[in-house]
Coordinates of C-alpha atoms and ligand atoms in Angstrom, one line a residue:
X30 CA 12.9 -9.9 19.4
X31 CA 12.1 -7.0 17.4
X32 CA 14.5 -4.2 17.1
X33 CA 13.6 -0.5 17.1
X34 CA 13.8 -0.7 13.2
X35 CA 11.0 -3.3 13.7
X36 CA 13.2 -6.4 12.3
X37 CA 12.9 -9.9 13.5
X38 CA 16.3 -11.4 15.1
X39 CA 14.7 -14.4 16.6
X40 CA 11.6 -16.5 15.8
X41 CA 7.9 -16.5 15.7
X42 CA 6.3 -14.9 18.7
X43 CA 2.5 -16.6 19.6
X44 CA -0.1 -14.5 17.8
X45 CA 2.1 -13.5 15.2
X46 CA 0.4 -14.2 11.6
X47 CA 3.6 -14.1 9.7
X48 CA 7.5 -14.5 10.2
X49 CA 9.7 -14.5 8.0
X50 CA 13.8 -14.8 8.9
X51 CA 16.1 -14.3 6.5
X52 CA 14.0 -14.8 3.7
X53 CA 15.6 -14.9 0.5
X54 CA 14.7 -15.7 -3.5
X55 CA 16.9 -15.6 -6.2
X56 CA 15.1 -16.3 -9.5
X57 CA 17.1 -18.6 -12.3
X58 CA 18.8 -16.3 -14.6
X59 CA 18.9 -12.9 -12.2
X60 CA 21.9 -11.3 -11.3
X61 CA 20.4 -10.6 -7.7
X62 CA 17.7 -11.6 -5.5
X63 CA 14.2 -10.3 -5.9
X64 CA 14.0 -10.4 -2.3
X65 CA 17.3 -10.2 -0.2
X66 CA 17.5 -11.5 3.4
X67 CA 14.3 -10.2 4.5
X68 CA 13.2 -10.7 8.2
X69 CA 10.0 -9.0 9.5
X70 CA 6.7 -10.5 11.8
X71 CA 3.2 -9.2 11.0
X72 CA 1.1 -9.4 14.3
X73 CA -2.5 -10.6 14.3
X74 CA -5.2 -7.9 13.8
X75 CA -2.6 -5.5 11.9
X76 CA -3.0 -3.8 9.3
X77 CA 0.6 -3.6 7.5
X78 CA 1.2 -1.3 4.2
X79 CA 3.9 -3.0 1.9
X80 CA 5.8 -0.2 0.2
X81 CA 8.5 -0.2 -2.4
X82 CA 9.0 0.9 -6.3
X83 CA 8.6 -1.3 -9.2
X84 CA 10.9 -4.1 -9.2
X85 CA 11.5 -4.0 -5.4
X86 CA 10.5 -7.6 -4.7
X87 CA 6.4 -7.1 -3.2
X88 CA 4.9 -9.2 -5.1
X89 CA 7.6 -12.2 -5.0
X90 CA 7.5 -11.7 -1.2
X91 CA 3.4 -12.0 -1.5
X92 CA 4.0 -15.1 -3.1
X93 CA 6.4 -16.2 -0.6
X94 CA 3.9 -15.7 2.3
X95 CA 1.1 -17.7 -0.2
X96 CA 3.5 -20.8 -0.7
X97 CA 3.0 -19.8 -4.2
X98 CA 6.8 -19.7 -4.9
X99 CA 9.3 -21.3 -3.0
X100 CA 11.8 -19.2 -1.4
X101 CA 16.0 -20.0 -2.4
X102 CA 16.5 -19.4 1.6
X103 CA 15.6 -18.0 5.1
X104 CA 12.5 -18.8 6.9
X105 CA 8.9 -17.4 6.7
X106 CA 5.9 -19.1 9.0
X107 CA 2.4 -18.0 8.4
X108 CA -0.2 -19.2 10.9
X109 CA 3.2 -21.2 12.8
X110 CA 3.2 -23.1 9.4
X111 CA 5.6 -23.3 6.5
X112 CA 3.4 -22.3 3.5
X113 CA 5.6 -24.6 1.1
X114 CA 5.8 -27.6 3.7
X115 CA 2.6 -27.3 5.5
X116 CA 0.0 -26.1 2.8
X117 CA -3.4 -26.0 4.3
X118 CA -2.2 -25.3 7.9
X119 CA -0.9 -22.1 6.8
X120 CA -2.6 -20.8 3.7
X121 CA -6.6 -21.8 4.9
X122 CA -6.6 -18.7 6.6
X123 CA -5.1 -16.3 3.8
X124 CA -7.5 -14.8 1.3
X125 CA -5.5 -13.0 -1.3
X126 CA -6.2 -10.9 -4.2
X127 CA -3.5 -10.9 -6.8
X128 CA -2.8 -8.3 -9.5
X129 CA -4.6 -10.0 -11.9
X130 CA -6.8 -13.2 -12.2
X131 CA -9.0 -14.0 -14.7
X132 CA -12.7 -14.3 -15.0
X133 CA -15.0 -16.5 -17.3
X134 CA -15.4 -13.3 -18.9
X135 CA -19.1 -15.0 -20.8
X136 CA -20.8 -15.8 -17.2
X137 CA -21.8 -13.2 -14.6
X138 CA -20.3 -12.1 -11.9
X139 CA -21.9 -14.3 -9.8
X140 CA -21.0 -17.7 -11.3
X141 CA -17.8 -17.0 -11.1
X142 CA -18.4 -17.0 -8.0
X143 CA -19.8 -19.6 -8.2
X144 CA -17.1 -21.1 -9.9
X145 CA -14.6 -19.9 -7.2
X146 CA -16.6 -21.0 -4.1
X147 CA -15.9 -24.7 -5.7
X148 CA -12.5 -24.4 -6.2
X149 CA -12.1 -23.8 -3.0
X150 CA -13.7 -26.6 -1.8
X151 CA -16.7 -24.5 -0.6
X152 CA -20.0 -25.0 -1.0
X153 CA -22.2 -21.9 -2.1
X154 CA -24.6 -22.1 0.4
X155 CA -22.0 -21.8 3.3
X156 CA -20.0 -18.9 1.1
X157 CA -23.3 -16.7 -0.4
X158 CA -24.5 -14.9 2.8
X159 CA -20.9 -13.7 3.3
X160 CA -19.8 -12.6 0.2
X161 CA -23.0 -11.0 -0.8
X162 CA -22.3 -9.3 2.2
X163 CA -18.9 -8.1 1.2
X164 CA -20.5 -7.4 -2.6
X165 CA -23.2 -5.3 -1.0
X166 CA -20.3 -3.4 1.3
X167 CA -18.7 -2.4 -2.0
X168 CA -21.4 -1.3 -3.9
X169 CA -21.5 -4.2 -6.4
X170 CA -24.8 -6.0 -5.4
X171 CA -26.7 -4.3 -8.8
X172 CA -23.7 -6.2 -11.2
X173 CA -23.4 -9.1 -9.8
X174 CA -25.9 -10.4 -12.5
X175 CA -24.1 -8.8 -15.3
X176 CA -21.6 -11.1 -18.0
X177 CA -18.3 -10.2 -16.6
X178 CA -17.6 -8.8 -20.3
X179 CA -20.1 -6.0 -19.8
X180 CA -18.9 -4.8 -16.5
X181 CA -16.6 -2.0 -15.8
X182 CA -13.0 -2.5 -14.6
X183 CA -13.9 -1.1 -11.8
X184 CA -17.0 -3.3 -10.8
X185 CA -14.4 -6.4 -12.2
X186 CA -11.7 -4.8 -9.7
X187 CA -14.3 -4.9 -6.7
X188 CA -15.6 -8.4 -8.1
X189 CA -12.0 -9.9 -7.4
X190 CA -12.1 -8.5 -3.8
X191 CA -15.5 -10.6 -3.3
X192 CA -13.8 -13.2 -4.8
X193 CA -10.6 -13.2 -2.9
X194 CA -13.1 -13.1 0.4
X195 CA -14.9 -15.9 -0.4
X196 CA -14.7 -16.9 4.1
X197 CA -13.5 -14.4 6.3
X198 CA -10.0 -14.7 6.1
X199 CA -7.5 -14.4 9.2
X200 CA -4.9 -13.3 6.8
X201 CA -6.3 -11.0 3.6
X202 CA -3.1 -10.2 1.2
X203 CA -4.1 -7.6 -1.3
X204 CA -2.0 -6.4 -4.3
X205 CA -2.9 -3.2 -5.5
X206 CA -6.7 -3.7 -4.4
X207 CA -7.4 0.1 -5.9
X208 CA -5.5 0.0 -8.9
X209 CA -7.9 1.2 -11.9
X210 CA -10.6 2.5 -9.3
X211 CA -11.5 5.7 -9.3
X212 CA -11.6 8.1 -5.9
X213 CA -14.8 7.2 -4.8
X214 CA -13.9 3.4 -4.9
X215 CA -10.6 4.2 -3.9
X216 CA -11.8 5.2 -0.9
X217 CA -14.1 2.4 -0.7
X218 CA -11.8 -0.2 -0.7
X219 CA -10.1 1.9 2.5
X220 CA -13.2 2.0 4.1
X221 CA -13.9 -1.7 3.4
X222 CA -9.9 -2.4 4.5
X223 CA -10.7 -0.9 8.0
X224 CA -14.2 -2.7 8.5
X225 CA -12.7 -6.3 8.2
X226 CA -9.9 -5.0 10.8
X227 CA -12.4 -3.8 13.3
X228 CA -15.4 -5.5 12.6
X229 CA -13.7 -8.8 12.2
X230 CA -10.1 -8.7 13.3
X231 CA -9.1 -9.6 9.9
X232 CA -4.9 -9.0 9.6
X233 CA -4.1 -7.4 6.7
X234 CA -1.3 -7.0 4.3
X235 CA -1.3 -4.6 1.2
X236 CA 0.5 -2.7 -1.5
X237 CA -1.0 0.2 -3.7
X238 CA 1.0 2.7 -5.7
X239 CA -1.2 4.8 -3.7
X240 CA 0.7 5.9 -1.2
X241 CA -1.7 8.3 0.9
X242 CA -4.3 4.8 1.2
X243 CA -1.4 3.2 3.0
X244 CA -0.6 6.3 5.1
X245 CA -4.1 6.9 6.3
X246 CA -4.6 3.1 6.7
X247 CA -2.2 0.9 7.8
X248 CA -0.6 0.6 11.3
X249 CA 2.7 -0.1 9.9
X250 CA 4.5 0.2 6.5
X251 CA 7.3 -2.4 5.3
X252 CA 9.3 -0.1 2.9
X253 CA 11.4 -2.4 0.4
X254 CA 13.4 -1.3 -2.2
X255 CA 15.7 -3.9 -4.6
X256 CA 14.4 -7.1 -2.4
X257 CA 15.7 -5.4 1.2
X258 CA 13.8 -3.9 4.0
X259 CA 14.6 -0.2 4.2
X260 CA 12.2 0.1 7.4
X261 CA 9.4 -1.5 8.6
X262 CA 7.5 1.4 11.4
X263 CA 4.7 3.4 11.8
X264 CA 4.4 6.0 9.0
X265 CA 4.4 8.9 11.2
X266 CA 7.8 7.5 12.3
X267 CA 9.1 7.4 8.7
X268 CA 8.0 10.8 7.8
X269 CA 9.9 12.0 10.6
X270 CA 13.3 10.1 10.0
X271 CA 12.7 11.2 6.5
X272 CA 10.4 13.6 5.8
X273 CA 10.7 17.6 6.0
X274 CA 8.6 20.8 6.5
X275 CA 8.1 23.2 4.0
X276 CA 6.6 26.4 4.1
X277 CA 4.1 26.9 2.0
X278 CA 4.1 30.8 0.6
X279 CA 0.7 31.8 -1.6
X280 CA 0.0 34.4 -3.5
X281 CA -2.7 36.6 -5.2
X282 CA -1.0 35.9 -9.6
X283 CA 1.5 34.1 -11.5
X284 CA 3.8 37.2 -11.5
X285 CA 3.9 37.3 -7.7
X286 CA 4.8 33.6 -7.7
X287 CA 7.5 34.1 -10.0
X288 CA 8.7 37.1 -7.8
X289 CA 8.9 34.9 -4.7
X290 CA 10.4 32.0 -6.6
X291 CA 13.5 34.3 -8.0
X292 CA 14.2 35.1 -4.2
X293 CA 13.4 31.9 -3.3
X294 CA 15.9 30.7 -5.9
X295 CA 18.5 33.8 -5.3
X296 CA 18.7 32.7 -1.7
X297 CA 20.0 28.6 -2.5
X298 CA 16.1 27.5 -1.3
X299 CA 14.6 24.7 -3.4
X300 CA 11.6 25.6 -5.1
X301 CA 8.3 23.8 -6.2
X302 CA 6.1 26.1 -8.1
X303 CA 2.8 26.8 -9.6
X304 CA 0.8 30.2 -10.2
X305 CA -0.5 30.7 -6.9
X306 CA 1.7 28.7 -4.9
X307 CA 5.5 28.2 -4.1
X308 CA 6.3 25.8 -1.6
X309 CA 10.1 26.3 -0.2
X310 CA 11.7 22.9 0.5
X311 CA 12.8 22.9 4.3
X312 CA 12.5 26.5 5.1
X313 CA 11.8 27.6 8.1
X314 CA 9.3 30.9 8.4
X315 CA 11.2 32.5 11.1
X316 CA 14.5 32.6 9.1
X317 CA 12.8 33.6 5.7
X318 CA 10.0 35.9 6.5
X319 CA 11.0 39.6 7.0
X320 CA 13.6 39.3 4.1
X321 CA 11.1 37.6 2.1
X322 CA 8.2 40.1 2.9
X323 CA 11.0 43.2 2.1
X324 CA 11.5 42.0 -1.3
X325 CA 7.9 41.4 -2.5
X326 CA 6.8 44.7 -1.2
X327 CA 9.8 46.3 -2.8
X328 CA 8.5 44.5 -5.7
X329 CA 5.4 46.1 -6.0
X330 CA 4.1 42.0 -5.2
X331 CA 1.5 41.1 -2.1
X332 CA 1.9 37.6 -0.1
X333 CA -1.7 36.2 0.5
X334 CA -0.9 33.5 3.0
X335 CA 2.2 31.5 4.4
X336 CA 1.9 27.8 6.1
X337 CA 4.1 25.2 7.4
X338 CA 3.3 22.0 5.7
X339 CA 5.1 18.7 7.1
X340 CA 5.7 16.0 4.2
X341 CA 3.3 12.8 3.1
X342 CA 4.6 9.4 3.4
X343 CA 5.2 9.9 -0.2
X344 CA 7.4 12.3 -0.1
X345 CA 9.6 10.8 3.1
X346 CA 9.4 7.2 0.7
X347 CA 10.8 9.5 -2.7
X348 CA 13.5 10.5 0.0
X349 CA 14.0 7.3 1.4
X350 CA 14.7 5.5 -1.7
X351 CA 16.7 7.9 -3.5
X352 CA 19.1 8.0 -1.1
X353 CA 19.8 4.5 -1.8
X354 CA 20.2 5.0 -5.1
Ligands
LIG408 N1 9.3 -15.4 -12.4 C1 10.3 -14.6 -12.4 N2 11.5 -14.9 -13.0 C2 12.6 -14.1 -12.9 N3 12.6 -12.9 -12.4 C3 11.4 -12.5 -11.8 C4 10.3 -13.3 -11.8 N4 9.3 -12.6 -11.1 C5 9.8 -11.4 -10.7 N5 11.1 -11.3 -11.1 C6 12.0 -10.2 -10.9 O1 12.1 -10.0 -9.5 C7 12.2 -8.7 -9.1 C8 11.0 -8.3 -8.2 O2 9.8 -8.5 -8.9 P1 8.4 -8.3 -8.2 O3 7.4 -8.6 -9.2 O4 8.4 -9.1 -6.9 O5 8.4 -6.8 -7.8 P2 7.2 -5.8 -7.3 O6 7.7 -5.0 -6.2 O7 6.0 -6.6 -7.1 O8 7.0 -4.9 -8.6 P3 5.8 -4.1 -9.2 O9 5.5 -2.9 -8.2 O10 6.3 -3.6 -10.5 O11 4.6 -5.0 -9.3 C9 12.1 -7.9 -10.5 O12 13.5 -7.6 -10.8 C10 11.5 -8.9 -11.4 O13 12.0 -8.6 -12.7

């Protein structure tokens, strides 16, 4: 069923949350699809990262997955249910947070709450323990009370997480959960990402521009890029197909780094630089080392430290997607 890329050729297996075949939309107007023959199955209690640069088709997909929009072709199931055909059977267990949804910015935080609870066709009293719960988790118990006017974007940002968990979801979709938090709540909403996996086997699927939160936090990253999967594995496994080591040579001042960098440069190494620091793009120390030592001591120039540093997921995606380009 899955290949070793990680793509779907058949159907649903049981337990899987979502599966999508072949999943395809083309927008009126666009010269391509935003998302191009997709196939991929998200298995329950994962937590998956979904990766690509602006435009690539995430949030369409999202939408896709929330019967929000309708896709041109292909399949997708979530819960064994089509999300367009089958509404509630397949989108009762999603909680999602999208980019952006707005607030009665005059009431507090709580009423819209409130407010949201009865949307959903939930009464408050069922849906207050838990998501004062989740409020207290991140840290936004104290501004609940406030207007939403006179909260930060960050407390607002956390408020649309409570709000998005209004029952603990099976499925929680989040798109861009961090963006315009700082590190501390950056880190929260990691920490808060991995207690609803392993405290309550909630299956998760997010996206953040953040690339280290989906590294250190997701079991498996869907990399898309112009609507297509370009993988969908582990992120160790795609910063070894695409990552590479560098060797990380530091030094004591500027004019030592610039020494090392001319060699660096001399010798057809690519070079990132900085005062202290030159990192040589997929060197190896043993090949490098005595020449390189030679020419700083005949230079007059002292080497502090050297280190092997293997890429981020970032820097394996950056290679991934340019050479598609
Ligand atoms: N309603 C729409 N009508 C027409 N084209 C659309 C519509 N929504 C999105 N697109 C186009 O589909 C493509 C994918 O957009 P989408 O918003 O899914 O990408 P994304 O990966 O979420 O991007 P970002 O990271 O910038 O949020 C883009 O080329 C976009 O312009």
């Amino acid at each position: 069923m899955t290949t070793a890329e990680g793509v779907v050729r058949g159907g649903a297996v049981p337990g899987d949350v979502v599966t999508a075949v072949g999943l395809t939309k083309r927008y009126r107007n666009s010269d391509r699809p935003a998302v191009d023959d997709v196939s991929f199955e998200i298995a329950r209690g994962e937590t998956i990262g979904l990766l690509g640069p602006n435009g690539a088709g995430k949030t369409t997909l999202i939408k896709m997955i929330c019967g929000v929009t309708v896709p041109t072709s292909g399949h997708i199931r979530v819960f064994d249910a089509d999300p367009v055909r089958r509404p509630v059977a397949a989108k009762s267990g999603i909680g999602a947070m999208h980019q952006t949804g707005p607030f009665d910015m005059m009431l507090p935080g709580l009423d819209n709450l409130r407010i949201a609870a009865r949307f959903r066709g939930l009464r408050w009293r069922d849906a207050e323990p838990w998501a004062l719960e989740v409020a207290d988790f991140l840290g936004l118990t104290g501004a609940l009370h406030r207007l939403c006017f006179q909260m930060s974007g960050g407390q607002r940002q956390r408020l649309q997480l409570v709000r998005a968990l209004l029952t603990i979801p099976r499925l929680l979709i989040l798109d861009e959960p961090s963006a315009g938090l700082d590190v501390a709540g950056r880190r929260q909403v990691e920490r808060f990402v991995t207690w609803l996996r392993e405290e309550h086997g909630v299956t998760v699927l997010w996206t953040s521009h953040h690339i280290d939160e989906l590294e250190r936090n997701s079991q498996r990253v869907l990399v898309i890029d112009r609507g297509r999967v370009l993988r969908f594995a582990k992120p160790r496994e795609i910063v070894e197909e695409f990552g590479t080591t560098h060797l990380l040579v530091t030094v004591e001042d500027p004019e030592a780094s610039r020494v090392v960098a001319a060699w660096a440069d001399a010798a057809g190494l690519t070079t990132t630089v900085s005062d202290f620091e030159v990192r040589l793009e997929g060197a190896r120390a043993r090949d490098v080392l005595t020449e390189l030592s030679r020419h700083c001591r005949d230079h007059g120039v002292a080497i502090s430290g050297v280190s092997t540093v293997a890429d981020s997921l970032e820097q394996a995606f950056l290679r991934m997607t340019e050479n598609e380009r």
